[in-house]
Amino acid sequence: MVKENCGVVGIYSLTGTNVVPMVIDALRALQHRGQEAWGLAIPNKAPLKRLGLVSAASSEFKKISEEYASPAVIGHVRYSTMGKSTLENAQPLKVKDLCIAHNGTIANVQELSNLVGGCSFTPQNASDTLVAAQRLVTLISENGEMGKALSILKNEMIGSYCFTFISDDNSVYAARDPKGFRPMVLGHKESDDTYIVASESSAVSAVGAQLQRNVNPGELIRLSKNGLETEMFSDDPTRAHCSFEFTYFAHPSSNMEGTNIYVARKNIGRFLAKKFPIKDADLVIPVPDSARPAALGYAQELGVSFDEGLLKDRYSKKGPLRSFIEPHQSDRIEINRWIIPIKEIIEGQHVVVIDDSLVRGTSSKAIIKALRRAGARKISMVITYPPIKFPCYAGIDFPSQEELATFSNGKEMSQEEMTEMVRQSIGADFLGYNDAENLAAAVGIPKDSMCFTCSSGNYESLGITPEFRTREEMKGE
């Protein structure tokens, strides 16, 4: 099964402006959501796809903008762990006269593939997006309308999805899954009467548009010469917004479900200081970059000084990237090597390190070793996210349980025992995890409207009973 957390964009200009330069800017503003490949699609042309970062193709931007000039465009940045990093797996994908870009994971891709004429793909080019697109095109041809097709597909398809589509009749569509697992927003740029739909509001700001609202879960938006049209393809009132977006994935400048991410993260830090008021701490430091607001909130609430004790080498090949979403373990270790402790700040101190997640434990172990070498007297680690114990089937890559730091090999463990096991494994003097209630309260969204499956193991919101598989099985190697 393909596992990806990606970024999608759809743009339509009612004044006929060429919006391809705008989609490139929007994708650059969503680069934190995926760095493996990117692409864009306009009507009546094969999609353009490139491996690597958007900025790596900057010398081609002018040529691309001229060659693909269009008032209607969709775009995609990709991060995945399966299906090799090849252009074949990059998006958007074209099926008949529809191009599709997808953020999320479809959990019952095998079942769905049976509805599109059997399993017609191999693990090397496996793509849940392709299967969904093929099924959608079939349903549109049978029902004549995208909305009707989606209202049928939602009952056949289990998982999380934000789609943008572009059709050869010059319409841009955007759809968000009925539970709202993945984020999606709508913006408008007045100067050239242009609508933009994107995974995050950071992309809306990047193109000089105004954020209008969230795309509602279960909503289908159509952008065409008729302007903006909207309909609901699902009336499911229950929500399952991904809690990991708030602590890790989303850009700090973005607004999600009415909450600014930076403010939410700072608040999470404040709430954590109440949960773990470490009295003899000398210093609070973040693991750069996404834990910075939470560390600041924690330090302010506790009344302890905040400092940058760890710095990223921004000029190394890997420095500014994000180790969690690198598909290869060797690359993740390489990134962690470029996090450098500042001895003069750390030496002799009891350091409280705030990090936004503890997934495999690779980063945490390396960071704690580096702080010990720099002379820290004591190291307490506080994690803004609850313990990750189960795979995510809604679009984030921690698929196999034995890779997780919390893996207990079938042994029954209390929360305290599990925390102690992880603490020993990473080498910290103290380890504190956030809990779901505390996180939801800090963000200001009811806990039962957020998805915490990777911590709770309760897959009800997805409607599945998963089979836990190893990464090798998932890659089909």
GROMACS .gro file of C-alpha atoms in nm:
model
  477
    1MET     CA    1   0.000   0.000   0.000
    2VAL     CA    2   0.127   0.343  -0.087
    3LYS     CA    3   0.187   0.565   0.212
    4GLU     CA    4   0.208   0.931   0.149
    5ASN     CA    5   0.151   1.265   0.304
    6CYS     CA    6   0.166   1.508   0.023
    7GLY     CA    7   0.054   1.854  -0.077
    8VAL     CA    8  -0.205   1.937  -0.341
    9VAL     CA    9  -0.305   2.261  -0.516
   10GLY     CA   10  -0.573   2.359  -0.766
   11ILE     CA   11  -0.591   2.709  -0.922
   12TYR     CA   12  -0.838   2.868  -1.163
   13SER     CA   13  -0.834   3.225  -1.296
   14LEU     CA   14  -1.164   3.371  -1.416
   15THR     CA   15  -0.977   3.647  -1.602
   16GLY     CA   16  -0.779   3.395  -1.807
   17THR     CA   17  -0.446   3.476  -1.636
   18ASN     CA   18  -0.169   3.216  -1.677
   19VAL     CA   19  -0.160   3.062  -1.329
   20VAL     CA   20   0.131   2.820  -1.384
   21PRO     CA   21   0.385   3.059  -1.216
   22MET     CA   22   0.139   3.075  -0.926
   23VAL     CA   23   0.115   2.696  -0.889
   24ILE     CA   24   0.497   2.675  -0.878
   25ASP     CA   25   0.502   2.929  -0.592
   26ALA     CA   26   0.222   2.742  -0.415
   27LEU     CA   27   0.408   2.410  -0.443
   28ARG     CA   28   0.725   2.569  -0.304
   29ALA     CA   29   0.517   2.684  -0.007
   30LEU     CA   30   0.401   2.323   0.043
   31GLN     CA   31   0.750   2.174   0.002
   32HIS     CA   32   0.757   2.075   0.373
   33ARG     CA   33   0.481   1.823   0.291
   34GLY     CA   34   0.698   1.626   0.048
   35GLN     CA   35   1.038   1.653  -0.112
   36GLU     CA   36   1.062   1.347  -0.334
   37ALA     CA   37   0.887   1.466  -0.647
   38TRP     CA   38   0.651   1.733  -0.773
   39GLY     CA   39   0.430   1.789  -1.073
   40LEU     CA   40   0.158   1.997  -1.234
   41ALA     CA   41  -0.117   1.936  -1.489
   42ILE     CA   42  -0.321   2.154  -1.724
   43PRO     CA   43  -0.611   2.048  -1.949
   44ASN     CA   44  -0.544   1.854  -2.270
   45LYS     CA   45  -0.176   1.788  -2.201
   46ALA     CA   46   0.026   1.514  -2.030
   47PRO     CA   47   0.123   1.615  -1.673
   48LEU     CA   48   0.468   1.762  -1.608
   49LYS     CA   49   0.659   1.574  -1.336
   50ARG     CA   50   1.002   1.618  -1.181
   51LEU     CA   51   1.200   1.437  -0.911
   52GLY     CA   52   1.341   1.629  -0.614
   53LEU     CA   53   1.267   1.978  -0.483
   54VAL     CA   54   1.065   2.233  -0.677
   55SER     CA   55   1.349   2.487  -0.650
   56ALA     CA   56   1.591   2.243  -0.817
   57ALA     CA   57   1.408   2.314  -1.145
   58SER     CA   58   1.424   2.694  -1.107
   59SER     CA   59   1.619   2.737  -1.431
   60GLU     CA   60   1.321   2.579  -1.611
   61PHE     CA   61   1.044   2.784  -1.446
   62LYS     CA   62   1.019   3.038  -1.728
   63LYS     CA   63   1.010   2.767  -1.996
   64ILE     CA   64   0.755   2.561  -1.799
   65SER     CA   65   0.534   2.868  -1.742
   66GLU     CA   66   0.534   2.945  -2.115
   67GLU     CA   67   0.497   2.589  -2.238
   68TYR     CA   68   0.218   2.500  -1.996
   69ALA     CA   69   0.049   2.844  -1.991
   70SER     CA   70  -0.307   2.795  -1.867
   71PRO     CA   71  -0.571   2.966  -1.651
   72ALA     CA   72  -0.645   2.626  -1.491
   73VAL     CA   73  -0.384   2.407  -1.321
   74ILE     CA   74  -0.339   2.149  -1.046
   75GLY     CA   75  -0.013   2.065  -0.867
   76HIS     CA   76   0.133   1.810  -0.626
   77VAL     CA   77   0.436   1.762  -0.400
   78ARG     CA   78   0.503   1.402  -0.306
   79TYR     CA   79   0.650   1.218  -0.015
   80SER     CA   80   0.611   0.843  -0.011
   81THR     CA   81   0.783   0.537   0.123
   82MET     CA   82   0.672   0.285  -0.127
   83GLY     CA   83   0.688   0.254  -0.499
   84LYS     CA   84   1.044   0.370  -0.559
   85SER     CA   85   1.116   0.741  -0.601
   86THR     CA   86   1.047   0.734  -0.971
   87LEU     CA   87   0.870   0.974  -1.204
   88GLU     CA   88   0.621   0.698  -1.279
   89ASN     CA   89   0.494   0.732  -0.922
   90ALA     CA   90   0.500   1.112  -0.920
   91GLN     CA   91   0.171   1.298  -0.959
   92PRO     CA   92  -0.055   1.433  -1.105
   93LEU     CA   93  -0.166   1.115  -1.284
   94LYS     CA   94  -0.378   1.118  -1.598
   95VAL     CA   95  -0.662   0.871  -1.655
   96LYS     CA   96  -0.853   0.933  -1.978
   97ASP     CA   97  -0.951   1.303  -1.971
   98LEU     CA   98  -0.900   1.353  -1.597
   99CYS     CA   99  -0.578   1.442  -1.413
  100ILE     CA  100  -0.565   1.376  -1.041
  101ALA     CA  101  -0.346   1.476  -0.745
  102HIS     CA  102  -0.399   1.312  -0.406
  103ASN     CA  103  -0.294   1.368  -0.045
  104GLY     CA  104  -0.372   1.077   0.185
  105THR     CA  105  -0.386   0.699   0.178
  106ILE     CA  106  -0.657   0.467   0.056
  107ALA     CA  107  -0.650   0.173   0.294
  108ASN     CA  108  -0.855  -0.076   0.089
  109VAL     CA  109  -0.670  -0.024  -0.239
  110GLN     CA  110  -0.667  -0.400  -0.309
  111GLU     CA  111  -1.045  -0.422  -0.280
  112LEU     CA  112  -1.095  -0.110  -0.490
  113SER     CA  113  -0.863  -0.242  -0.761
  114ASN     CA  114  -1.103  -0.536  -0.807
  115LEU     CA  115  -1.368  -0.284  -0.910
  116VAL     CA  116  -1.146  -0.148  -1.187
  117GLY     CA  117  -1.085  -0.478  -1.359
  118GLY     CA  118  -0.865  -0.663  -1.115
  119CYS     CA  119  -0.521  -0.592  -0.981
  120SER     CA  120  -0.365  -0.430  -1.285
  121PHE     CA  121  -0.055  -0.293  -1.114
  122THR     CA  122   0.258  -0.436  -0.957
  123PRO     CA  123   0.407  -0.314  -0.627
  124GLN     CA  124   0.670  -0.121  -0.825
  125ASN     CA  125   0.412   0.114  -0.973
  126ALA     CA  126   0.144   0.055  -0.712
  127SER     CA  127  -0.055   0.367  -0.647
  128ASP     CA  128  -0.374   0.402  -0.452
  129THR     CA  129  -0.422   0.730  -0.639
  130LEU     CA  130  -0.424   0.552  -0.975
  131VAL     CA  131  -0.678   0.296  -0.860
  132ALA     CA  132  -0.904   0.570  -0.717
  133ALA     CA  133  -0.870   0.773  -1.037
  134GLN     CA  134  -0.960   0.473  -1.256
  135ARG     CA  135  -1.264   0.396  -1.044
  136LEU     CA  136  -1.372   0.761  -1.039
  137VAL     CA  137  -1.349   0.792  -1.419
  138THR     CA  138  -1.565   0.477  -1.452
  139LEU     CA  139  -1.823   0.619  -1.209
  140ILE     CA  140  -1.829   0.957  -1.388
  141SER     CA  141  -1.892   0.787  -1.722
  142GLU     CA  142  -2.177   0.588  -1.561
  143ASN     CA  143  -2.329   0.878  -1.365
  144GLY     CA  144  -2.231   1.180  -1.567
  145GLU     CA  145  -2.136   1.397  -1.269
  146MET     CA  146  -1.832   1.425  -1.041
  147GLY     CA  147  -2.049   1.481  -0.729
  148LYS     CA  148  -2.257   1.168  -0.789
  149ALA     CA  149  -1.943   0.968  -0.868
  150LEU     CA  150  -1.775   1.080  -0.544
  151SER     CA  151  -2.084   1.003  -0.335
  152ILE     CA  152  -2.063   0.642  -0.462
  153LEU     CA  153  -1.683   0.621  -0.439
  154LYS     CA  154  -1.680   0.741  -0.076
  155ASN     CA  155  -1.876   0.426   0.020
  156GLU     CA  156  -1.634   0.200  -0.168
  157MET     CA  157  -1.314   0.369  -0.059
  158ILE     CA  158  -1.172   0.356   0.293
  159GLY     CA  159  -0.906   0.606   0.389
  160SER     CA  160  -0.808   0.966   0.389
  161TYR     CA  161  -0.798   1.184   0.085
  162CYS     CA  162  -0.782   1.534  -0.044
  163PHE     CA  163  -0.802   1.530  -0.421
  164THR     CA  164  -0.756   1.800  -0.681
  165PHE     CA  165  -0.865   1.712  -1.034
  166ILE     CA  166  -0.842   1.887  -1.366
  167SER     CA  167  -1.055   1.786  -1.663
  168ASP     CA  168  -1.006   1.845  -2.032
  169ASP     CA  169  -1.313   2.074  -2.030
  170ASN     CA  170  -1.106   2.330  -1.829
  171SER     CA  171  -1.259   2.266  -1.486
  172VAL     CA  172  -1.061   2.236  -1.164
  173TYR     CA  173  -1.218   2.025  -0.888
  174ALA     CA  174  -1.121   1.977  -0.524
  175ALA     CA  175  -1.264   1.721  -0.280
  176ARG     CA  176  -1.196   1.657   0.087
  177ASP     CA  177  -1.275   1.327   0.259
  178PRO     CA  178  -1.591   1.311   0.476
  179LYS     CA  179  -1.399   1.292   0.806
  180GLY     CA  180  -1.152   1.569   0.721
  181PHE     CA  181  -0.843   1.358   0.800
  182ARG     CA  182  -0.621   1.572   0.576
  183PRO     CA  183  -0.640   1.952   0.562
  184MET     CA  184  -0.765   2.163   0.270
  185VAL     CA  185  -0.838   2.533   0.234
  186LEU     CA  186  -0.987   2.775  -0.017
  187GLY     CA  187  -0.843   3.116  -0.108
  188HIS     CA  188  -0.918   3.395  -0.355
  189LYS     CA  189  -0.694   3.651  -0.524
  190GLU     CA  190  -0.897   3.956  -0.615
  191SER     CA  191  -0.656   4.123  -0.858
  192ASP     CA  192  -0.701   3.855  -1.124
  193ASP     CA  193  -1.017   3.689  -0.987
  194THR     CA  194  -0.834   3.366  -0.915
  195TYR     CA  195  -0.944   3.088  -0.683
  196ILE     CA  196  -0.693   2.857  -0.517
  197VAL     CA  197  -0.755   2.534  -0.328
  198ALA     CA  198  -0.455   2.395  -0.138
  199SER     CA  199  -0.354   2.156   0.139
  200GLU     CA  200  -0.250   2.450   0.358
  201SER     CA  201  -0.303   2.822   0.383
  202SER     CA  202   0.075   2.879   0.356
  203ALA     CA  203   0.029   2.816  -0.020
  204VAL     CA  204  -0.259   3.064  -0.036
  205SER     CA  205  -0.043   3.335   0.125
  206ALA     CA  206   0.252   3.251  -0.103
  207VAL     CA  207   0.055   3.348  -0.415
  208GLY     CA  208  -0.082   3.671  -0.263
  209ALA     CA  209  -0.437   3.537  -0.220
  210GLN     CA  210  -0.665   3.576   0.080
  211LEU     CA  211  -0.765   3.272   0.286
  212GLN     CA  212  -1.143   3.238   0.265
  213ARG     CA  213  -1.221   2.921   0.461
  214ASN     CA  214  -1.153   2.551   0.510
  215VAL     CA  215  -1.289   2.320   0.246
  216ASN     CA  216  -1.552   2.130   0.443
  217PRO     CA  217  -1.512   1.756   0.493
  218GLY     CA  218  -1.728   1.585   0.230
  219GLU     CA  219  -1.731   1.894   0.007
  220LEU     CA  220  -1.664   1.903  -0.367
  221ILE     CA  221  -1.562   2.237  -0.515
  222ARG     CA  222  -1.569   2.307  -0.887
  223LEU     CA  223  -1.381   2.603  -1.035
  224SER     CA  224  -1.464   2.688  -1.395
  225LYS     CA  225  -1.580   2.974  -1.619
  226ASN     CA  226  -1.897   2.970  -1.403
  227GLY     CA  227  -1.688   3.070  -1.100
  228LEU     CA  228  -1.698   2.870  -0.779
  229GLU     CA  229  -1.960   2.597  -0.741
  230THR     CA  230  -1.985   2.372  -0.440
  231GLU     CA  231  -2.179   2.064  -0.335
  232MET     CA  232  -2.161   1.809  -0.054
  233PHE     CA  233  -2.100   1.447  -0.154
  234SER     CA  234  -2.121   1.329   0.208
  235ASP     CA  235  -2.320   1.443   0.509
  236ASP     CA  236  -2.122   1.246   0.771
  237PRO     CA  237  -2.109   1.478   1.077
  238THR     CA  238  -1.819   1.299   1.252
  239ARG     CA  239  -1.468   1.443   1.219
  240ALA     CA  240  -1.119   1.291   1.248
  241HIS     CA  241  -0.870   1.572   1.184
  242CYS     CA  242  -0.515   1.437   1.191
  243SER     CA  243  -0.355   1.543   1.521
  244PHE     CA  244  -0.004   1.497   1.376
  245GLU     CA  245  -0.065   1.787   1.137
  246PHE     CA  246  -0.085   2.019   1.438
  247THR     CA  247   0.240   1.907   1.602
  248TYR     CA  248   0.457   1.822   1.301
  249PHE     CA  249   0.343   1.831   0.942
  250ALA     CA  250   0.177   2.166   0.888
  251HIS     CA  251   0.372   2.487   0.826
  252PRO     CA  252   0.375   2.714   1.135
  253SER     CA  253   0.225   3.004   0.935
  254SER     CA  254  -0.075   2.796   0.824
  255ASN     CA  255  -0.425   2.817   0.966
  256MET     CA  256  -0.597   2.482   1.000
  257GLU     CA  257  -0.955   2.418   1.116
  258GLY     CA  258  -0.960   2.783   1.231
  259THR     CA  259  -0.640   2.753   1.437
  260ASN     CA  260  -0.301   2.906   1.359
  261ILE     CA  261  -0.039   2.630   1.375
  262TYR     CA  262   0.232   2.842   1.542
  263VAL     CA  263  -0.009   2.955   1.816
  264ALA     CA  264  -0.137   2.597   1.859
  265ARG     CA  265   0.219   2.461   1.898
  266LYS     CA  266   0.312   2.731   2.150
  267ASN     CA  267  -0.002   2.644   2.344
  268ILE     CA  268   0.085   2.272   2.334
  269GLY     CA  269   0.416   2.368   2.499
  270ARG     CA  270   0.234   2.563   2.773
  271PHE     CA  271   0.004   2.270   2.844
  272LEU     CA  272   0.304   2.034   2.855
  273ALA     CA  273   0.475   2.253   3.115
  274LYS     CA  274   0.168   2.206   3.337
  275LYS     CA  275   0.180   1.830   3.280
  276PHE     CA  276   0.560   1.805   3.333
  277PRO     CA  277   0.676   2.099   3.547
  278ILE     CA  278   1.045   1.999   3.563
  279LYS     CA  279   1.154   2.203   3.863
  280ASP     CA  280   1.534   2.186   3.843
  281ALA     CA  281   1.560   2.261   3.469
  282ASP     CA  282   1.823   2.520   3.373
  283LEU     CA  283   1.733   2.555   3.011
  284VAL     CA  284   1.468   2.459   2.752
  285ILE     CA  285   1.583   2.386   2.396
  286PRO     CA  286   1.391   2.275   2.086
  287VAL     CA  287   1.488   2.011   1.835
  288PRO     CA  288   1.491   2.228   1.523
  289ASP     CA  289   1.275   2.327   1.349
  290SER     CA  290   0.914   2.227   1.408
  291ALA     CA  291   0.942   2.194   1.790
  292ARG     CA  292   1.054   2.556   1.836
  293PRO     CA  293   0.712   2.715   1.915
  294ALA     CA  294   0.627   2.437   2.165
  295ALA     CA  295   0.965   2.478   2.340
  296LEU     CA  296   0.906   2.852   2.367
  297GLY     CA  297   0.559   2.796   2.516
  298TYR     CA  298   0.699   2.539   2.759
  299ALA     CA  299   0.983   2.770   2.872
  300GLN     CA  300   0.751   3.070   2.918
  301GLU     CA  301   0.499   2.871   3.121
  302LEU     CA  302   0.773   2.720   3.340
  303GLY     CA  303   0.965   3.047   3.375
  304VAL     CA  304   1.290   2.882   3.257
  305SER     CA  305   1.514   3.034   2.994
  306PHE     CA  306   1.467   2.923   2.634
  307ASP     CA  307   1.773   2.885   2.413
  308GLU     CA  308   1.886   2.737   2.084
  309GLY     CA  309   2.116   2.460   2.200
  310LEU     CA  310   2.096   2.264   1.875
  311LEU     CA  311   2.149   2.411   1.532
  312LYS     CA  312   2.090   2.271   1.186
  313ASP     CA  313   2.357   2.312   0.925
  314ARG     CA  314   2.143   2.473   0.657
  315TYR     CA  315   2.410   2.449   0.392
  316SER     CA  316   2.473   2.077   0.404
  317LYS     CA  317   2.309   1.874   0.130
  318LYS     CA  318   2.053   1.741   0.376
  319GLY     CA  319   2.045   2.004   0.653
  320PRO     CA  320   1.721   2.189   0.586
  321LEU     CA  321   1.518   1.879   0.501
  322ARG     CA  322   1.307   1.688   0.751
  323SER     CA  323   1.444   1.357   0.870
  324PHE     CA  324   1.107   1.204   0.952
  325ILE     CA  325   0.988   1.223   0.593
  326GLU     CA  326   1.303   1.095   0.429
  327PRO     CA  327   1.227   0.749   0.290
  328HIS     CA  328   1.570   0.598   0.354
  329GLN     CA  329   1.705   0.530   0.704
  330SER     CA  330   2.060   0.624   0.593
  331ASP     CA  331   1.930   0.966   0.482
  332ARG     CA  332   1.751   1.015   0.813
  333ILE     CA  333   2.074   0.940   1.004
  334GLU     CA  334   2.264   1.173   0.771
  335ILE     CA  335   2.022   1.459   0.849
  336ASN     CA  336   2.056   1.400   1.223
  337ARG     CA  337   2.434   1.424   1.192
  338TRP     CA  338   2.387   1.780   1.075
  339ILE     CA  339   2.214   1.884   1.398
  340ILE     CA  340   2.498   2.043   1.591
  341PRO     CA  341   2.497   2.113   1.968
  342ILE     CA  342   2.637   2.441   2.104
  343LYS     CA  343   2.867   2.336   2.387
  344GLU     CA  344   2.883   2.683   2.545
  345ILE     CA  345   2.505   2.682   2.599
  346ILE     CA  346   2.468   2.320   2.712
  347GLU     CA  347   2.773   2.241   2.927
  348GLY     CA  348   2.691   2.169   3.292
  349GLN     CA  349   2.318   2.235   3.243
  350HIS     CA  350   2.002   2.033   3.304
  351VAL     CA  351   1.856   2.062   2.957
  352VAL     CA  352   1.488   2.003   2.877
  353VAL     CA  353   1.469   1.905   2.509
  354ILE     CA  354   1.132   1.952   2.341
  355ASP     CA  355   1.064   1.746   2.029
  356ASP     CA  356   0.747   1.711   1.825
  357SER     CA  357   0.742   1.333   1.794
  358LEU     CA  358   0.931   1.020   1.878
  359VAL     CA  359   0.872   0.773   1.596
  360ARG     CA  360   1.163   0.536   1.547
  361GLY     CA  361   1.383   0.688   1.818
  362THR     CA  362   1.676   0.728   1.575
  363SER     CA  363   1.679   1.109   1.598
  364SER     CA  364   1.622   1.123   1.973
  365LYS     CA  365   1.908   0.882   2.045
  366ALA     CA  366   2.149   1.078   1.822
  367ILE     CA  367   2.046   1.412   1.974
  368ILE     CA  368   2.086   1.288   2.333
  369LYS     CA  369   2.431   1.146   2.253
  370ALA     CA  370   2.533   1.479   2.098
  371LEU     CA  371   2.410   1.671   2.407
  372ARG     CA  372   2.601   1.436   2.639
  373ARG     CA  373   2.917   1.494   2.433
  374ALA     CA  374   2.857   1.868   2.467
  375GLY     CA  375   2.862   1.826   2.847
  376ALA     CA  376   2.494   1.839   2.950
  377ARG     CA  377   2.460   1.755   3.320
  378LYS     CA  378   2.113   1.604   3.281
  379ILE     CA  379   1.879   1.559   2.983
  380SER     CA  380   1.500   1.550   3.008
  381MET     CA  381   1.307   1.496   2.688
  382VAL     CA  382   0.946   1.605   2.649
  383ILE     CA  383   0.749   1.503   2.339
  384THR     CA  384   0.458   1.716   2.215
  385TYR     CA  385   0.281   1.412   2.067
  386PRO     CA  386   0.147   1.101   2.244
  387PRO     CA  387   0.337   0.770   2.204
  388ILE     CA  388   0.313   0.639   1.847
  389LYS     CA  389   0.231   0.270   1.884
  390PHE     CA  390   0.033   0.180   1.574
  391PRO     CA  391   0.060   0.225   1.199
  392CYS     CA  392  -0.122   0.512   1.029
  393TYR     CA  393  -0.359   0.420   0.749
  394ALA     CA  394  -0.461   0.780   0.685
  395GLY     CA  395  -0.157   0.905   0.502
  396ILE     CA  396   0.143   0.931   0.734
  397ASP     CA  397   0.442   0.703   0.714
  398PHE     CA  398   0.487   0.498   1.025
  399PRO     CA  399   0.355   0.179   0.876
  400SER     CA  400   0.530  -0.112   1.044
  401GLN     CA  401   0.509  -0.163   1.418
  402GLU     CA  402   0.849  -0.323   1.468
  403GLU     CA  403   1.017  -0.002   1.348
  404LEU     CA  404   0.854   0.208   1.621
  405ALA     CA  405   1.043   0.297   1.938
  406THR     CA  406   0.740   0.177   2.139
  407PHE     CA  407   0.749  -0.176   1.988
  408SER     CA  408   0.722  -0.427   2.273
  409ASN     CA  409   0.729  -0.752   2.069
  410GLY     CA  410   0.389  -0.865   2.192
  411LYS     CA  411   0.466  -0.806   2.561
  412GLU     CA  412   0.182  -0.643   2.757
  413MET     CA  413   0.303  -0.310   2.896
  414SER     CA  414   0.157  -0.027   3.098
  415GLN     CA  415   0.206   0.328   2.972
  416GLU     CA  416   0.471   0.382   3.244
  417GLU     CA  417   0.664   0.065   3.149
  418MET     CA  418   0.658   0.157   2.782
  419THR     CA  419   0.782   0.511   2.851
  420GLU     CA  420   1.061   0.367   3.068
  421MET     CA  421   1.161   0.123   2.792
  422VAL     CA  422   1.183   0.407   2.536
  423ARG     CA  423   1.366   0.633   2.785
  424GLN     CA  424   1.635   0.370   2.836
  425SER     CA  425   1.663   0.304   2.464
  426ILE     CA  426   1.720   0.673   2.375
  427GLY     CA  427   1.943   0.740   2.679
  428ALA     CA  428   1.750   1.029   2.840
  429ASP     CA  429   1.737   1.091   3.217
  430PHE     CA  430   1.364   1.163   3.193
  431LEU     CA  431   1.108   1.113   2.915
  432GLY     CA  432   0.759   1.263   2.911
  433TYR     CA  433   0.498   1.209   2.640
  434ASN     CA  434   0.197   1.429   2.577
  435ASP     CA  435  -0.148   1.267   2.588
  436ALA     CA  436  -0.442   1.301   2.350
  437GLU     CA  437  -0.662   1.498   2.594
  438ASN     CA  438  -0.387   1.750   2.668
  439LEU     CA  439  -0.302   1.794   2.300
  440ALA     CA  440  -0.664   1.843   2.192
  441ALA     CA  441  -0.725   2.093   2.474
  442ALA     CA  442  -0.415   2.292   2.373
  443VAL     CA  443  -0.520   2.303   2.007
  444GLY     CA  444  -0.880   2.388   2.099
  445ILE     CA  445  -1.047   2.110   1.898
  446PRO     CA  446  -1.262   1.845   2.072
  447LYS     CA  447  -1.064   1.523   2.118
  448ASP     CA  448  -1.333   1.317   1.946
  449SER     CA  449  -1.300   1.539   1.636
  450MET     CA  450  -0.930   1.452   1.602
  451CYS     CA  451  -0.761   1.134   1.486
  452PHE     CA  452  -0.523   0.971   1.737
  453THR     CA  453  -0.531   0.622   1.584
  454CYS     CA  454  -0.150   0.590   1.571
  455SER     CA  455  -0.147   0.626   1.949
  456SER     CA  456  -0.474   0.456   2.049
  457GLY     CA  457  -0.494   0.177   1.791
  458ASN     CA  458  -0.866   0.254   1.754
  459TYR     CA  459  -0.933   0.246   1.378
  460GLU     CA  460  -1.309   0.311   1.403
  461SER     CA  461  -1.287   0.650   1.231
  462LEU     CA  462  -1.131   0.480   0.928
  463GLY     CA  463  -1.372   0.188   0.945
  464ILE     CA  464  -1.101  -0.079   0.917
  465THR     CA  465  -0.942  -0.360   1.112
  466PRO     CA  466  -0.589  -0.340   0.977
  467GLU     CA  467  -0.342  -0.620   0.924
  468PHE     CA  468  -0.007  -0.501   1.056
  469ARG     CA  469   0.267  -0.571   0.803
  470THR     CA  470   0.639  -0.510   0.786
  471ARG     CA  471   0.783  -0.242   0.560
  472GLU     CA  472   0.930  -0.515   0.333
  473GLU     CA  473   0.583  -0.664   0.284
  474MET     CA  474   0.444  -0.320   0.213
  475LYS     CA  475   0.708  -0.248  -0.047
  476GLY     CA  476   0.649  -0.584  -0.209
  477GLU     CA  477   1.020  -0.663  -0.200
   0.00000   0.00000   0.00000
